[in-house]
PDB file of C-alpha atoms in Angstrom:
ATOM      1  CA  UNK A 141      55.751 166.842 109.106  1.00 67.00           C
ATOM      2  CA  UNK A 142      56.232 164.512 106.065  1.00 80.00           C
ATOM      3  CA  UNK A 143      60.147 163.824 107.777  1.00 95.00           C
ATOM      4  CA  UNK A 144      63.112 164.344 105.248  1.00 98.00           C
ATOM      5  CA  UNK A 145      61.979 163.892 101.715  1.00 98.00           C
ATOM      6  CA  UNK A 146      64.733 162.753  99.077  1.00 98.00           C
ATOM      7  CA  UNK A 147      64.083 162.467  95.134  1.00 98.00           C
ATOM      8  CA  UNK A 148      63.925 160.520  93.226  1.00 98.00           C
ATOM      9  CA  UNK A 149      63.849 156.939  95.465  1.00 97.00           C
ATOM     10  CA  UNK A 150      65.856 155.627  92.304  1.00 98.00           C
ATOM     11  CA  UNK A 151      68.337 156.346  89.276  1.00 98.00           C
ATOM     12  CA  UNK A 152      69.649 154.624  86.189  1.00 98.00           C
ATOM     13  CA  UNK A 153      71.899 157.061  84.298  1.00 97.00           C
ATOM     14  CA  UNK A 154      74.881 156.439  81.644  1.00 97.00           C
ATOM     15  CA  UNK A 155      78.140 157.058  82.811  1.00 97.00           C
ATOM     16  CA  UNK A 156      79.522 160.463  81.929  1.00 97.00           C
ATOM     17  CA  UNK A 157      76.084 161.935  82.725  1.00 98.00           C
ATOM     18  CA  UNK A 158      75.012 164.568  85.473  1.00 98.00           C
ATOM     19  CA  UNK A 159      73.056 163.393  87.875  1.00 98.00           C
ATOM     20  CA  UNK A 160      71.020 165.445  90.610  1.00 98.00           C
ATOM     21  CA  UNK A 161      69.959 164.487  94.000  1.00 98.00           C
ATOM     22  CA  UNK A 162      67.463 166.159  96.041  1.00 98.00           C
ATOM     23  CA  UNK A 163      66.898 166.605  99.773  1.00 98.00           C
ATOM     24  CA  UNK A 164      64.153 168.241 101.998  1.00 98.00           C
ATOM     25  CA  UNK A 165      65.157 168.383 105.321  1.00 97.00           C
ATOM     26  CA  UNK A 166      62.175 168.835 108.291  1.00 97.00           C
ATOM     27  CA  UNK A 167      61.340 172.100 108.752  1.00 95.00           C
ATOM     28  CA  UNK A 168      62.976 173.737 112.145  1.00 93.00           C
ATOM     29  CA  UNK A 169      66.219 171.290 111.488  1.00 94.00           C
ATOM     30  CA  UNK A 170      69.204 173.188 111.191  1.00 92.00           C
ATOM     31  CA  UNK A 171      72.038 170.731 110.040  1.00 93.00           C
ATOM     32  CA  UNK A 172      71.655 168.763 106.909  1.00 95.00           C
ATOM     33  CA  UNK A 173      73.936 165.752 106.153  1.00 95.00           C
ATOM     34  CA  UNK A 174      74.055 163.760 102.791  1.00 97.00           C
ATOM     35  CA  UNK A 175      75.877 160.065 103.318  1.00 95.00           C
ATOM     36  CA  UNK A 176      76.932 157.665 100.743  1.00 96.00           C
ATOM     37  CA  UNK A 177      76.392 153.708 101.622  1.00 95.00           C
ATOM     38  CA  UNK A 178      77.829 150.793 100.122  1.00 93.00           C
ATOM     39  CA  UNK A 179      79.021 147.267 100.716  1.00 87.00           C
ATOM     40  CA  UNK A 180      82.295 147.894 100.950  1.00 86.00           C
ATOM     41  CA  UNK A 181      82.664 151.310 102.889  1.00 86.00           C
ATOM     42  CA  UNK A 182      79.521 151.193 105.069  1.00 85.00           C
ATOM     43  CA  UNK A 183      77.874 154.921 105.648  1.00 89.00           C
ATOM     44  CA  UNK A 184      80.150 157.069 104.693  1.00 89.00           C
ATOM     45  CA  UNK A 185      79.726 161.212 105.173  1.00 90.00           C
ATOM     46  CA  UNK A 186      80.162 163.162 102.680  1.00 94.00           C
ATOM     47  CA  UNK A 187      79.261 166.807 103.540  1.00 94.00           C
ATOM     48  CA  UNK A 188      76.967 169.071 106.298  1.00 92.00           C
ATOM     49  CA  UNK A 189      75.582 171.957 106.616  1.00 94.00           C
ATOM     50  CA  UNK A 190      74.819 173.813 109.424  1.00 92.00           C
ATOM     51  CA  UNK A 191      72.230 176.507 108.717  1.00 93.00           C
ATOM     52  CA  UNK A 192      73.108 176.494 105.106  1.00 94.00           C
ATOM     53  CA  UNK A 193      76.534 176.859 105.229  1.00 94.00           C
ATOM     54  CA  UNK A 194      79.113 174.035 104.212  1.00 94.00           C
ATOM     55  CA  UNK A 195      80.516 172.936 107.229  1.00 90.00           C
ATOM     56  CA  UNK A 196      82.319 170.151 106.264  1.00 88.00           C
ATOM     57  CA  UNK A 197      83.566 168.698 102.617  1.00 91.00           C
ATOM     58  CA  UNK A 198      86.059 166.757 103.184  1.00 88.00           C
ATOM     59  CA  UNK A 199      84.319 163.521 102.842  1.00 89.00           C
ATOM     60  CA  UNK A 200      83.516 164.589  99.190  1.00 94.00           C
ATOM     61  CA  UNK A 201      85.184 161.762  97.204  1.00 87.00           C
ATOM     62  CA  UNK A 202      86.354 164.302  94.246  1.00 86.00           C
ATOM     63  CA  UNK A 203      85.275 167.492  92.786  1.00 92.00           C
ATOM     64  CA  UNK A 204      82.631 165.498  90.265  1.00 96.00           C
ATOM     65  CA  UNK A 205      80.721 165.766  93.315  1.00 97.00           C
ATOM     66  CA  UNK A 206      79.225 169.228  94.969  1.00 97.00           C
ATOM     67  CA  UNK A 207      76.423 170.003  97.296  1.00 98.00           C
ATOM     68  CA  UNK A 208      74.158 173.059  97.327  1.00 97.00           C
ATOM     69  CA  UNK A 209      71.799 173.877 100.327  1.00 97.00           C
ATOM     70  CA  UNK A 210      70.408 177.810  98.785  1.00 96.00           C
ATOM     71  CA  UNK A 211      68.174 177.599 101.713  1.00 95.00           C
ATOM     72  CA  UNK A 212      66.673 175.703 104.884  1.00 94.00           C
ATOM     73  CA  UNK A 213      64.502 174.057 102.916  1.00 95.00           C
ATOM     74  CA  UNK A 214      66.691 172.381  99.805  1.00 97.00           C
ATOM     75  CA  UNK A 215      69.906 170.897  99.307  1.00 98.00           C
ATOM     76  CA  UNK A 216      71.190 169.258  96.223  1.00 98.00           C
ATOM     77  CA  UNK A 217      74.079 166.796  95.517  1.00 98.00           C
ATOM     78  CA  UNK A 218      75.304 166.796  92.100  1.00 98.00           C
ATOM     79  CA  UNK A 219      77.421 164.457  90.321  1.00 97.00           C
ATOM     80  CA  UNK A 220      79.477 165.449  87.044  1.00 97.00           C
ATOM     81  CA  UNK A 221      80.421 163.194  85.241  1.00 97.00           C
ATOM     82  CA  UNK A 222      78.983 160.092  86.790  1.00 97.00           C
ATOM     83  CA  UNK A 223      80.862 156.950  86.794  1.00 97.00           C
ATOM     84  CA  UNK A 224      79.844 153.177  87.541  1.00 97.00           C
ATOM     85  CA  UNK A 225      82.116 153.593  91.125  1.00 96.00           C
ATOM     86  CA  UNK A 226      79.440 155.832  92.067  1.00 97.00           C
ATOM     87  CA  UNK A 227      76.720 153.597  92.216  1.00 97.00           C
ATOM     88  CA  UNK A 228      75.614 153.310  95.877  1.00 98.00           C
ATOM     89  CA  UNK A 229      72.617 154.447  97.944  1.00 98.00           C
ATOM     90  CA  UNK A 230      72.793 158.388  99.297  1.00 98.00           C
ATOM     91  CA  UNK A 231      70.725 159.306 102.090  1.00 98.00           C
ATOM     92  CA  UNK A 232      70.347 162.669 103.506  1.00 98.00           C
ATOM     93  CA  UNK A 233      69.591 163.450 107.084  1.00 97.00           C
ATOM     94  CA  UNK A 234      68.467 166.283 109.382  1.00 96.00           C
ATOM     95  CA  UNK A 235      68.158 167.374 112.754  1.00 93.00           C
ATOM     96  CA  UNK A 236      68.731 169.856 115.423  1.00 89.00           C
ATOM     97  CA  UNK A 237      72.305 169.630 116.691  1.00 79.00           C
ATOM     98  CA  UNK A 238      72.567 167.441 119.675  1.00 79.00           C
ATOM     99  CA  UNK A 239      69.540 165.242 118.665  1.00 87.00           C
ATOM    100  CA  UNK A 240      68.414 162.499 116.245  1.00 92.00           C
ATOM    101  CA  UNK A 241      69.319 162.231 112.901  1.00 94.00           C
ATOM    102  CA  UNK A 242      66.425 161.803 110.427  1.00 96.00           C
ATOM    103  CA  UNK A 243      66.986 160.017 107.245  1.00 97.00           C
ATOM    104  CA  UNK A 244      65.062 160.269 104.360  1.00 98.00           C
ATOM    105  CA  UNK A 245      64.755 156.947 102.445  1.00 97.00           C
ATOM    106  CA  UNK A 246      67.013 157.326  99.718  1.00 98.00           C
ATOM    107  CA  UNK A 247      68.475 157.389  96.581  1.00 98.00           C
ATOM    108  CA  UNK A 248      69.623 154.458  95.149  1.00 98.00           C
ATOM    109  CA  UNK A 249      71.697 155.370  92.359  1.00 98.00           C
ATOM    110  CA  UNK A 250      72.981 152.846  89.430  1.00 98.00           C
ATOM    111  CA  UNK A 251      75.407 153.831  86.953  1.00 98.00           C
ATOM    112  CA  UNK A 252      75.893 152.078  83.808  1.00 97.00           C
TER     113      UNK A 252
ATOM    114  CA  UNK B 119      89.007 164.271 112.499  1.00 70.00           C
ATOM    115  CA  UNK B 120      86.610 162.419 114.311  1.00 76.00           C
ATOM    116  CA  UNK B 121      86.620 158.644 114.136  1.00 86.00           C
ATOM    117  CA  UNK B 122      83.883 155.931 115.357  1.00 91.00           C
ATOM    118  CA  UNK B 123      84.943 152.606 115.291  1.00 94.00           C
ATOM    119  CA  UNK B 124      82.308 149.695 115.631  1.00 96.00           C
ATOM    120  CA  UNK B 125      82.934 145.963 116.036  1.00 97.00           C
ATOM    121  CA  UNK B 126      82.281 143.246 115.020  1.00 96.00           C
ATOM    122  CA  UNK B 127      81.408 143.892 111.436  1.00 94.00           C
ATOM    123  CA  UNK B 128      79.197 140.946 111.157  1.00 95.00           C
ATOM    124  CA  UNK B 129      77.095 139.046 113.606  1.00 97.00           C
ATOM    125  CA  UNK B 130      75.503 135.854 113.150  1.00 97.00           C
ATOM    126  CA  UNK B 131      73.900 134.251 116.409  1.00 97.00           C
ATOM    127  CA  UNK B 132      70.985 131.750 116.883  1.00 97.00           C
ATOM    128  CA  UNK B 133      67.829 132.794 118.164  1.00 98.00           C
ATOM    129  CA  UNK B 134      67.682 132.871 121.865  1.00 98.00           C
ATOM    130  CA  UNK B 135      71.262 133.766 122.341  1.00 98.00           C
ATOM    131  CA  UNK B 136      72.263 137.079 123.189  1.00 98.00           C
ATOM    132  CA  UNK B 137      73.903 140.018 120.840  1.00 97.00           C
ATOM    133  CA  UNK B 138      76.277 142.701 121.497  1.00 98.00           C
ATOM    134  CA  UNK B 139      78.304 145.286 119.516  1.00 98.00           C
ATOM    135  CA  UNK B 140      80.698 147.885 120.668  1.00 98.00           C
ATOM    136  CA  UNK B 141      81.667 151.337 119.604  1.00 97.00           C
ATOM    137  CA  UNK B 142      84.852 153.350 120.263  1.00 97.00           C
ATOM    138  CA  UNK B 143      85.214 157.062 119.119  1.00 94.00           C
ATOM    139  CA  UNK B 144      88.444 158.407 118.672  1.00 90.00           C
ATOM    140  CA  UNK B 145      87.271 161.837 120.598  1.00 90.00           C
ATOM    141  CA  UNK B 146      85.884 162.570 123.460  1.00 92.00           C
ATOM    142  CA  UNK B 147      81.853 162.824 122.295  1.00 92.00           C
ATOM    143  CA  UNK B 148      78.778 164.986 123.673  1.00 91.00           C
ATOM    144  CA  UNK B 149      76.613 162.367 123.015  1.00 93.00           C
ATOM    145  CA  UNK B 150      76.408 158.276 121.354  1.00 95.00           C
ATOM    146  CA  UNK B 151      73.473 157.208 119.169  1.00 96.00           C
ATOM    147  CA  UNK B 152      72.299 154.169 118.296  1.00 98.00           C
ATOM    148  CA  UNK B 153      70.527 153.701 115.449  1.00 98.00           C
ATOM    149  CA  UNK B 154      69.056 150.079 113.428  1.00 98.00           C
ATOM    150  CA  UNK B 155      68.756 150.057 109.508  1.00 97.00           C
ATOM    151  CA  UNK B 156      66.601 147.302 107.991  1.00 96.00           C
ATOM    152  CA  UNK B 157      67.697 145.058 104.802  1.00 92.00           C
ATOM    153  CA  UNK B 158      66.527 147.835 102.594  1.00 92.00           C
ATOM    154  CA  UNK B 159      65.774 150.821 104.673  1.00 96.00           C
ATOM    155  CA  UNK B 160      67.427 153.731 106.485  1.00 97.00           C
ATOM    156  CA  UNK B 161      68.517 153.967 109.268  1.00 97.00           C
ATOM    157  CA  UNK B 162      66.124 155.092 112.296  1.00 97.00           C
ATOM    158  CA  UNK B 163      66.740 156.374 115.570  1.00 97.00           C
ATOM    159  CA  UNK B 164      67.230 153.916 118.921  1.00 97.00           C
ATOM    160  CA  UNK B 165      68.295 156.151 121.488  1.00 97.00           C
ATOM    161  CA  UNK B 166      70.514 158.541 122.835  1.00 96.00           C
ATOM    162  CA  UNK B 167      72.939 158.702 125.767  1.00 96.00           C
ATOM    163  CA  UNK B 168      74.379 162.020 127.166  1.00 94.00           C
ATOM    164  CA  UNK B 169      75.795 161.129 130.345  1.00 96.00           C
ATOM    165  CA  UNK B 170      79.264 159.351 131.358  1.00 96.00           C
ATOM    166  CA  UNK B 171      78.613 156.083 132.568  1.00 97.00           C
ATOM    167  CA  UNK B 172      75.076 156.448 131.615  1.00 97.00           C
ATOM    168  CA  UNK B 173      72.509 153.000 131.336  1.00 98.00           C
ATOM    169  CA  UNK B 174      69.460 152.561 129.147  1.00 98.00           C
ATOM    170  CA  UNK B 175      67.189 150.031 128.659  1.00 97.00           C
ATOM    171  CA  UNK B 176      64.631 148.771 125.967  1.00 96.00           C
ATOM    172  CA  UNK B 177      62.955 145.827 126.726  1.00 96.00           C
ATOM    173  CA  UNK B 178      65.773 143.170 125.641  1.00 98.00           C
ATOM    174  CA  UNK B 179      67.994 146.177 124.379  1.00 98.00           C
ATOM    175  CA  UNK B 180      70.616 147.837 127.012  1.00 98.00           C
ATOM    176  CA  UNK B 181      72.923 150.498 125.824  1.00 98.00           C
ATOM    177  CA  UNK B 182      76.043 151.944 127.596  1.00 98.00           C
ATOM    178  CA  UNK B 183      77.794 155.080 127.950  1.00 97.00           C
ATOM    179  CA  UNK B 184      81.765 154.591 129.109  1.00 96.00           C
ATOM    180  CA  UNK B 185      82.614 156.841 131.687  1.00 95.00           C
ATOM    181  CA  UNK B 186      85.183 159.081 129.644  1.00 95.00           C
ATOM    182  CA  UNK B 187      82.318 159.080 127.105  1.00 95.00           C
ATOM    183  CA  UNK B 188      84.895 157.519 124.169  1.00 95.00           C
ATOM    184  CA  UNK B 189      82.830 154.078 123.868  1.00 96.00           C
ATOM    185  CA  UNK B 190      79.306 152.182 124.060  1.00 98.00           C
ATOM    186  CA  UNK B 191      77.992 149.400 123.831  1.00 98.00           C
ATOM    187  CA  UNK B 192      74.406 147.888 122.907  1.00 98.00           C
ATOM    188  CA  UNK B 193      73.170 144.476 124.164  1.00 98.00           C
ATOM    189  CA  UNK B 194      70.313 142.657 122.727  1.00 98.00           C
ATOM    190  CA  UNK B 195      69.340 139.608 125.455  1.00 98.00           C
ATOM    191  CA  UNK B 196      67.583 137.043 123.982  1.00 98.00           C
ATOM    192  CA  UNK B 197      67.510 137.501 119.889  1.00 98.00           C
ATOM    193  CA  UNK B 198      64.482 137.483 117.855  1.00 97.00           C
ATOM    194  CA  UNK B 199      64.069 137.441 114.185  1.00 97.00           C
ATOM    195  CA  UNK B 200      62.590 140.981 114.577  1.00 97.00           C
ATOM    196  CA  UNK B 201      66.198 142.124 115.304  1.00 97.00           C
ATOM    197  CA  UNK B 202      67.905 141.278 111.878  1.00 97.00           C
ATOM    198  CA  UNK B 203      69.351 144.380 110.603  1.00 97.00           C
ATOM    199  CA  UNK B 204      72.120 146.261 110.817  1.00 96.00           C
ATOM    200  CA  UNK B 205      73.338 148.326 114.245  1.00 98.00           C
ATOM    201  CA  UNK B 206      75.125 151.688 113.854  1.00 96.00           C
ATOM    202  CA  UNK B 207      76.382 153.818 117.114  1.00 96.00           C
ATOM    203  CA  UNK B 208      77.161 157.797 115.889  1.00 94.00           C
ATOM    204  CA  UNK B 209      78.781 160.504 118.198  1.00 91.00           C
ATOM    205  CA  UNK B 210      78.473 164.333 117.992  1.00 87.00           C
ATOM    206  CA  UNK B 211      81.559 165.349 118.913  1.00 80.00           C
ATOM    207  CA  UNK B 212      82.280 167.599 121.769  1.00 74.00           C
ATOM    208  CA  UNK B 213      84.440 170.476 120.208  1.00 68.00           C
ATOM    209  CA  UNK B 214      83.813 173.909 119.972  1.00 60.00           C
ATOM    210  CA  UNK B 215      81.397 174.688 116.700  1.00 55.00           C
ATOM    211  CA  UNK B 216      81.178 170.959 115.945  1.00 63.00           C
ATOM    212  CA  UNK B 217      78.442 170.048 114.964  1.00 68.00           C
ATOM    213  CA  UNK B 218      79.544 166.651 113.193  1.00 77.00           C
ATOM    214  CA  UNK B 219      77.769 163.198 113.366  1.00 85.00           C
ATOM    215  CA  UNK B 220      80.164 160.586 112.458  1.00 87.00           C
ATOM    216  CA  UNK B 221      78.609 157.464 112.489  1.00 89.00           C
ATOM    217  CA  UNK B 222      80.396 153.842 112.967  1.00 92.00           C
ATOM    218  CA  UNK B 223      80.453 151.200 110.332  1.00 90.00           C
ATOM    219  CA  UNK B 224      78.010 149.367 111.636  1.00 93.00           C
ATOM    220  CA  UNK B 225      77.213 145.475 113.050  1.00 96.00           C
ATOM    221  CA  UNK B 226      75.352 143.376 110.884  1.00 95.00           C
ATOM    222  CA  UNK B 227      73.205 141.322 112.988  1.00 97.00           C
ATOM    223  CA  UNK B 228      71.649 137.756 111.199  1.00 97.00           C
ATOM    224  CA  UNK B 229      69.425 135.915 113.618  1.00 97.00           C
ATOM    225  CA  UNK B 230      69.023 132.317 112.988  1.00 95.00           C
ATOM    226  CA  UNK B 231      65.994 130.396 113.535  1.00 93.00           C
TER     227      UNK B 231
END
């Protein structure tokens, strides 16, 4: 297995633009996680899913932000509008509950 | 909900000397991981614990379980360059359908030479 792949590694956008993030967790994983890191608030949840379903939003900073997973395979964080406060690395992470987390590598997202 | 706590925030030790950082949940957890993230990478797996009170041990790295399974700790004897990065612990909690991994803060570690 290739391990969690996230897309793209990095993004430059204009504030007030949508911007999509990508996740593909490892096949056989059945909770998906995407986290937000920064300087200032360390790794910071934002949302999981446990075999597709939403378990858990509340970390979601406000509703410009919303997280898809149609199936096992793909989950999707969207931002709309972006704003500069944004900026930050997201990472998404897998695994079987009880086990490791897997992170993919990351998005770091900039935006100006 | 479910809070991990992690101190210190930053570490800065010379070589040689020894490391440790310490992680309190605010819930009883099923489990403690530790993890390590790289300047510039993600974070990757350590090791797990499972069982109150439980010990492990990697080569200059020791990690504890507390007995009520509420705190850990991970000791590095003996820093090395090798070990600059930063240190996260992460519980799943113990509840009933959760399925949760909240992970600390994190302890940056800087290793003088």
């Amino acid at each position: 297995d290739a391990g969690v792949i996230q897309s793209p590694r990095h993004e430059v956008t204009e504030m007030g633009q949508e911007v999509t993030l990508r996740c593909k967790p490892i096949s056989g994983h059945n909770s998906l996680f995407w986290y937000r890191q920064t300087m200032m608030r360390g790794l910071e949840l934002l949302i999981y899913f446990n075999n597709n379903v939403p378990i858990d939003d509340s970390g979601m900073p406000e509703d410009r932000f919303s997280a898809k997973m149609p199936n096992a395979s793909f989950s999707t964080l969207k931002i709309q509008p972006s704003e500069p406060r944004d900026s930050a690395v997201y990472f998404c992470a897998s695994l079987t509950w009880g086990t490791e987390a897997f992170f993919g590598q990351g998005t770091r997202l900039t935006v100006v | 909900g479910q809070q991990v706590m992690q101190i210190p925030q930053y570490q800065h030790v010379q070589e040689g000397e020894d490391f440790t950082t310490y992680c309190n949940s605010s819930t009883t957890l099923s489990n403690i991981q530790w993890y390590k993230q790289r300047p510039g990478g993600h974070p990757v797996f350590l090791i797990q614990l499972v069982k109150s009170g439980e010990v492990k041990k990697q080569k200059r790295l020791t990690f504890q379980f507390g007995e009520a399974k509420k705190n850990s700790s991970l000791h590095i004897t003996a820093t090395q360059t090798t070990d600059v990065g930063t240190y996260f612990c992460a519980g799943h909690g113990s509840g009933a359908g959760s399925y949760q991994l909240t992970f600390g803060k994190g302890t940056k570690l800087s290793v003088i030479p």
